[in-house]
């Protein structure tokens, strides 16, 4: 089965693969490029979007803006760096903490956090840890690289050569 990507604006994507839905960097509320909220509104033809996992690349509000509300509503597993997962835990959201270079085999496939050159402050001003991109090698053979908000770097070439994308 193919992987389907839905682009919601800025850096927000929904990835659908083999019955698993992964929401990346959810920022809908206040986003001028998004006309409605795919989790709470009629953006999907009357169907609420199911979210199994959420990936947060860094802490800025234009990547985490709706993360807490969506995680509370959907009870999804949030995947991010250690600092962001700790910030979410203070708001009673459970998550899966990873570090740059770390990889884990989830039911949908292998996800590896990779280098991103950017900053990562949480919306409340607290430390968002190191920003990341992510390489996902899905079980169906499809590979995707989410760069987050990284600056262009030679590491992108290495990620492509080593990461299967």
PDB file of C-alpha atoms in Angstrom:
ATOM      1  CA  UNK A   1       0.000   0.000   0.000  1.00  0.00           C
ATOM      2  CA  UNK A   2       1.234   3.474  -0.843  1.00  0.00           C
ATOM      3  CA  UNK A   3       1.891   6.216   1.659  1.00  0.00           C
ATOM      4  CA  UNK A   4      -0.475   9.180   1.365  1.00  0.00           C
ATOM      5  CA  UNK A   5       0.606  12.678   2.411  1.00  0.00           C
ATOM      6  CA  UNK A   6      -1.869  15.452   3.130  1.00  0.00           C
ATOM      7  CA  UNK A   7      -0.375  18.934   3.430  1.00  0.00           C
ATOM      8  CA  UNK A   8      -2.217  21.279   5.795  1.00  0.00           C
ATOM      9  CA  UNK A   9       0.035  24.316   5.556  1.00  0.00           C
ATOM     10  CA  UNK A  10       3.391  25.534   6.876  1.00  0.00           C
ATOM     11  CA  UNK A  11       4.982  22.278   8.106  1.00  0.00           C
ATOM     12  CA  UNK A  12       1.845  20.327   9.037  1.00  0.00           C
ATOM     13  CA  UNK A  13       1.332  16.993   7.311  1.00  0.00           C
ATOM     14  CA  UNK A  14      -0.792  13.922   7.814  1.00  0.00           C
ATOM     15  CA  UNK A  15       0.941  10.711   6.748  1.00  0.00           C
ATOM     16  CA  UNK A  16      -1.286   7.694   6.131  1.00  0.00           C
ATOM     17  CA  UNK A  17       0.499   4.357   5.762  1.00  0.00           C
ATOM     18  CA  UNK A  18      -0.938   0.861   6.108  1.00  0.00           C
ATOM     19  CA  UNK A  19      -3.721   1.927   8.451  1.00  0.00           C
ATOM     20  CA  UNK A  20      -1.541   4.173  10.626  1.00  0.00           C
ATOM     21  CA  UNK A  21      -1.940   7.960  10.724  1.00  0.00           C
ATOM     22  CA  UNK A  22       0.988  10.168  11.727  1.00  0.00           C
ATOM     23  CA  UNK A  23       0.442  13.894  12.204  1.00  0.00           C
ATOM     24  CA  UNK A  24       3.595  16.001  11.787  1.00  0.00           C
ATOM     25  CA  UNK A  25       4.032  19.447  13.387  1.00  0.00           C
ATOM     26  CA  UNK A  26       0.367  20.340  13.946  1.00  0.00           C
ATOM     27  CA  UNK A  27      -0.251  24.075  13.753  1.00  0.00           C
ATOM     28  CA  UNK A  28      -3.774  24.938  12.664  1.00  0.00           C
ATOM     29  CA  UNK A  29      -5.120  27.516  15.126  1.00  0.00           C
ATOM     30  CA  UNK A  30      -3.954  30.935  13.969  1.00  0.00           C
ATOM     31  CA  UNK A  31      -2.185  29.556  10.884  1.00  0.00           C
ATOM     32  CA  UNK A  32      -3.101  31.906   8.026  1.00  0.00           C
ATOM     33  CA  UNK A  33      -2.636  29.154   5.410  1.00  0.00           C
ATOM     34  CA  UNK A  34      -5.113  26.748   7.012  1.00  0.00           C
ATOM     35  CA  UNK A  35      -8.821  27.380   6.486  1.00  0.00           C
ATOM     36  CA  UNK A  36     -10.025  24.881   9.080  1.00  0.00           C
ATOM     37  CA  UNK A  37      -8.768  22.347  11.588  1.00  0.00           C
ATOM     38  CA  UNK A  38      -8.630  18.758  10.280  1.00  0.00           C
ATOM     39  CA  UNK A  39      -9.043  17.230  13.717  1.00  0.00           C
ATOM     40  CA  UNK A  40     -11.925  19.321  15.041  1.00  0.00           C
ATOM     41  CA  UNK A  41     -13.578  20.833  11.944  1.00  0.00           C
ATOM     42  CA  UNK A  42     -15.077  19.856   8.593  1.00  0.00           C
ATOM     43  CA  UNK A  43     -11.785  20.043   6.675  1.00  0.00           C
ATOM     44  CA  UNK A  44     -12.013  16.367   5.718  1.00  0.00           C
ATOM     45  CA  UNK A  45     -15.548  16.130   4.345  1.00  0.00           C
ATOM     46  CA  UNK A  46     -17.193  15.655   7.725  1.00  0.00           C
ATOM     47  CA  UNK A  47     -14.761  12.994   8.922  1.00  0.00           C
ATOM     48  CA  UNK A  48     -12.519  13.687  11.876  1.00  0.00           C
ATOM     49  CA  UNK A  49      -8.965  12.634  11.207  1.00  0.00           C
ATOM     50  CA  UNK A  50      -7.747   9.742  13.353  1.00  0.00           C
ATOM     51  CA  UNK A  51      -4.252  10.332  14.749  1.00  0.00           C
ATOM     52  CA  UNK A  52      -2.230   7.343  15.981  1.00  0.00           C
ATOM     53  CA  UNK A  53       1.144   9.104  16.271  1.00  0.00           C
ATOM     54  CA  UNK A  54       2.291  12.706  16.295  1.00  0.00           C
ATOM     55  CA  UNK A  55       5.804  13.788  15.330  1.00  0.00           C
ATOM     56  CA  UNK A  56       7.109  17.130  16.606  1.00  0.00           C
ATOM     57  CA  UNK A  57      10.357  18.304  14.996  1.00  0.00           C
ATOM     58  CA  UNK A  58      10.978  21.194  17.414  1.00  0.00           C
ATOM     59  CA  UNK A  59       9.306  23.381  19.999  1.00  0.00           C
ATOM     60  CA  UNK A  60       8.245  26.518  18.144  1.00  0.00           C
ATOM     61  CA  UNK A  61       4.553  27.377  18.266  1.00  0.00           C
ATOM     62  CA  UNK A  62       4.227  27.087  14.495  1.00  0.00           C
ATOM     63  CA  UNK A  63       5.065  23.371  14.872  1.00  0.00           C
ATOM     64  CA  UNK A  64       3.517  22.551  18.256  1.00  0.00           C
ATOM     65  CA  UNK A  65       0.577  24.970  18.335  1.00  0.00           C
ATOM     66  CA  UNK A  66      -2.191  22.368  18.454  1.00  0.00           C
ATOM     67  CA  UNK A  67      -0.152  19.428  19.768  1.00  0.00           C
ATOM     68  CA  UNK A  68      -1.574  19.393  23.295  1.00  0.00           C
ATOM     69  CA  UNK A  69      -5.227  19.696  22.228  1.00  0.00           C
ATOM     70  CA  UNK A  70      -4.877  17.029  19.539  1.00  0.00           C
ATOM     71  CA  UNK A  71      -2.965  14.635  21.783  1.00  0.00           C
ATOM     72  CA  UNK A  72      -5.625  15.040  24.483  1.00  0.00           C
ATOM     73  CA  UNK A  73      -8.448  14.451  21.998  1.00  0.00           C
ATOM     74  CA  UNK A  74      -6.900  11.512  20.130  1.00  0.00           C
ATOM     75  CA  UNK A  75      -4.725   9.884  22.828  1.00  0.00           C
ATOM     76  CA  UNK A  76      -2.014   9.460  20.185  1.00  0.00           C
ATOM     77  CA  UNK A  77       1.627   8.667  20.919  1.00  0.00           C
ATOM     78  CA  UNK A  78       3.749  11.797  20.557  1.00  0.00           C
ATOM     79  CA  UNK A  79       7.283  11.301  19.244  1.00  0.00           C
ATOM     80  CA  UNK A  80       9.853  14.035  19.762  1.00  0.00           C
ATOM     81  CA  UNK A  81      13.040  14.931  21.569  1.00  0.00           C
ATOM     82  CA  UNK A  82      13.479  14.442  25.311  1.00  0.00           C
ATOM     83  CA  UNK A  83      12.813  18.073  26.288  1.00  0.00           C
ATOM     84  CA  UNK A  84       9.576  18.358  24.309  1.00  0.00           C
ATOM     85  CA  UNK A  85       8.280  15.051  25.683  1.00  0.00           C
ATOM     86  CA  UNK A  86       9.061  16.290  29.229  1.00  0.00           C
ATOM     87  CA  UNK A  87       7.219  19.568  28.480  1.00  0.00           C
ATOM     88  CA  UNK A  88       4.205  17.571  27.280  1.00  0.00           C
ATOM     89  CA  UNK A  89       4.360  15.315  30.363  1.00  0.00           C
ATOM     90  CA  UNK A  90       3.865  18.421  32.529  1.00  0.00           C
ATOM     91  CA  UNK A  91       0.548  18.772  30.683  1.00  0.00           C
ATOM     92  CA  UNK A  92      -0.382  15.105  31.229  1.00  0.00           C
ATOM     93  CA  UNK A  93       0.526  14.048  27.670  1.00  0.00           C
ATOM     94  CA  UNK A  94       2.529  10.846  27.290  1.00  0.00           C
ATOM     95  CA  UNK A  95       5.130  10.530  24.604  1.00  0.00           C
ATOM     96  CA  UNK A  96       8.106   8.670  23.242  1.00  0.00           C
ATOM     97  CA  UNK A  97      11.369  10.578  23.765  1.00  0.00           C
ATOM     98  CA  UNK A  98      14.246  10.220  21.327  1.00  0.00           C
ATOM     99  CA  UNK A  99      17.572  11.945  20.739  1.00  0.00           C
ATOM    100  CA  UNK A 100      19.248  13.100  17.549  1.00  0.00           C
ATOM    101  CA  UNK A 101      20.669  10.064  15.773  1.00  0.00           C
ATOM    102  CA  UNK A 102      18.421   7.687  17.669  1.00  0.00           C
ATOM    103  CA  UNK A 103      16.125   5.315  15.825  1.00  0.00           C
ATOM    104  CA  UNK A 104      13.256   3.113  16.910  1.00  0.00           C
ATOM    105  CA  UNK A 105      11.172   0.447  15.212  1.00  0.00           C
ATOM    106  CA  UNK A 106       7.533   1.451  15.634  1.00  0.00           C
ATOM    107  CA  UNK A 107       4.687  -0.740  14.328  1.00  0.00           C
ATOM    108  CA  UNK A 108       4.559   1.390  11.130  1.00  0.00           C
ATOM    109  CA  UNK A 109       8.331   1.226  10.484  1.00  0.00           C
ATOM    110  CA  UNK A 110      11.652   2.674  11.578  1.00  0.00           C
ATOM    111  CA  UNK A 111      11.836   6.349  12.592  1.00  0.00           C
ATOM    112  CA  UNK A 112      15.191   8.058  13.053  1.00  0.00           C
ATOM    113  CA  UNK A 113      15.708  11.612  14.340  1.00  0.00           C
ATOM    114  CA  UNK A 114      18.327  13.461  12.324  1.00  0.00           C
ATOM    115  CA  UNK A 115      20.165  16.765  12.610  1.00  0.00           C
ATOM    116  CA  UNK A 116      18.337  20.035  12.008  1.00  0.00           C
ATOM    117  CA  UNK A 117      19.969  23.439  12.275  1.00  0.00           C
ATOM    118  CA  UNK A 118      17.436  25.750  13.900  1.00  0.00           C
ATOM    119  CA  UNK A 119      16.305  26.866  17.355  1.00  0.00           C
ATOM    120  CA  UNK A 120      13.674  25.179  19.520  1.00  0.00           C
ATOM    121  CA  UNK A 121      11.977  27.230  22.205  1.00  0.00           C
ATOM    122  CA  UNK A 122       8.579  26.080  23.458  1.00  0.00           C
ATOM    123  CA  UNK A 123       5.568  28.420  23.192  1.00  0.00           C
ATOM    124  CA  UNK A 124       5.879  29.262  26.914  1.00  0.00           C
ATOM    125  CA  UNK A 125       9.556  30.190  26.519  1.00  0.00           C
ATOM    126  CA  UNK A 126      10.992  27.005  28.033  1.00  0.00           C
ATOM    127  CA  UNK A 127      13.770  24.973  26.442  1.00  0.00           C
ATOM    128  CA  UNK A 128      12.617  22.827  23.519  1.00  0.00           C
ATOM    129  CA  UNK A 129      15.873  20.907  23.249  1.00  0.00           C
ATOM    130  CA  UNK A 130      17.658  20.191  20.012  1.00  0.00           C
ATOM    131  CA  UNK A 131      15.573  20.543  16.835  1.00  0.00           C
ATOM    132  CA  UNK A 132      15.362  17.523  14.563  1.00  0.00           C
ATOM    133  CA  UNK A 133      14.323  16.230  11.212  1.00  0.00           C
ATOM    134  CA  UNK A 134      13.069  12.675  10.846  1.00  0.00           C
ATOM    135  CA  UNK A 135      13.591   9.847   8.414  1.00  0.00           C
ATOM    136  CA  UNK A 136      10.778   7.314   8.366  1.00  0.00           C
ATOM    137  CA  UNK A 137      11.358   3.968   6.648  1.00  0.00           C
ATOM    138  CA  UNK A 138       7.849   2.531   6.433  1.00  0.00           C
ATOM    139  CA  UNK A 139       7.280  -1.218   6.522  1.00  0.00           C
ATOM    140  CA  UNK A 140       5.850  -1.041   2.989  1.00  0.00           C
ATOM    141  CA  UNK A 141       9.191   0.129   1.558  1.00  0.00           C
ATOM    142  CA  UNK A 142       8.394   3.854   1.308  1.00  0.00           C
ATOM    143  CA  UNK A 143      10.886   6.263   2.841  1.00  0.00           C
ATOM    144  CA  UNK A 144      10.194   9.902   3.791  1.00  0.00           C
ATOM    145  CA  UNK A 145      12.459  12.634   5.147  1.00  0.00           C
ATOM    146  CA  UNK A 146      10.897  15.508   7.105  1.00  0.00           C
ATOM    147  CA  UNK A 147      13.485  18.266   7.414  1.00  0.00           C
ATOM    148  CA  UNK A 148      11.603  20.319  10.012  1.00  0.00           C
ATOM    149  CA  UNK A 149      12.839  23.915   9.878  1.00  0.00           C
ATOM    150  CA  UNK A 150      16.468  23.099   9.216  1.00  0.00           C
ATOM    151  CA  UNK A 151      18.797  25.319   7.278  1.00  0.00           C
ATOM    152  CA  UNK A 152      20.318  23.744   4.187  1.00  0.00           C
ATOM    153  CA  UNK A 153      23.246  21.619   5.282  1.00  0.00           C
ATOM    154  CA  UNK A 154      25.574  19.046   3.765  1.00  0.00           C
ATOM    155  CA  UNK A 155      24.116  16.551   6.256  1.00  0.00           C
ATOM    156  CA  UNK A 156      21.054  16.378   4.001  1.00  0.00           C
ATOM    157  CA  UNK A 157      23.177  14.583   1.398  1.00  0.00           C
ATOM    158  CA  UNK A 158      24.456  12.166   4.040  1.00  0.00           C
ATOM    159  CA  UNK A 159      20.912  11.563   5.283  1.00  0.00           C
ATOM    160  CA  UNK A 160      19.879  10.680   1.751  1.00  0.00           C
ATOM    161  CA  UNK A 161      22.802   8.328   1.244  1.00  0.00           C
ATOM    162  CA  UNK A 162      22.558   6.594   4.613  1.00  0.00           C
ATOM    163  CA  UNK A 163      18.863   6.869   5.424  1.00  0.00           C
ATOM    164  CA  UNK A 164      17.232   5.245   2.443  1.00  0.00           C
ATOM    165  CA  UNK A 165      15.592   8.368   1.039  1.00  0.00           C
TER     166      UNK A 165
END
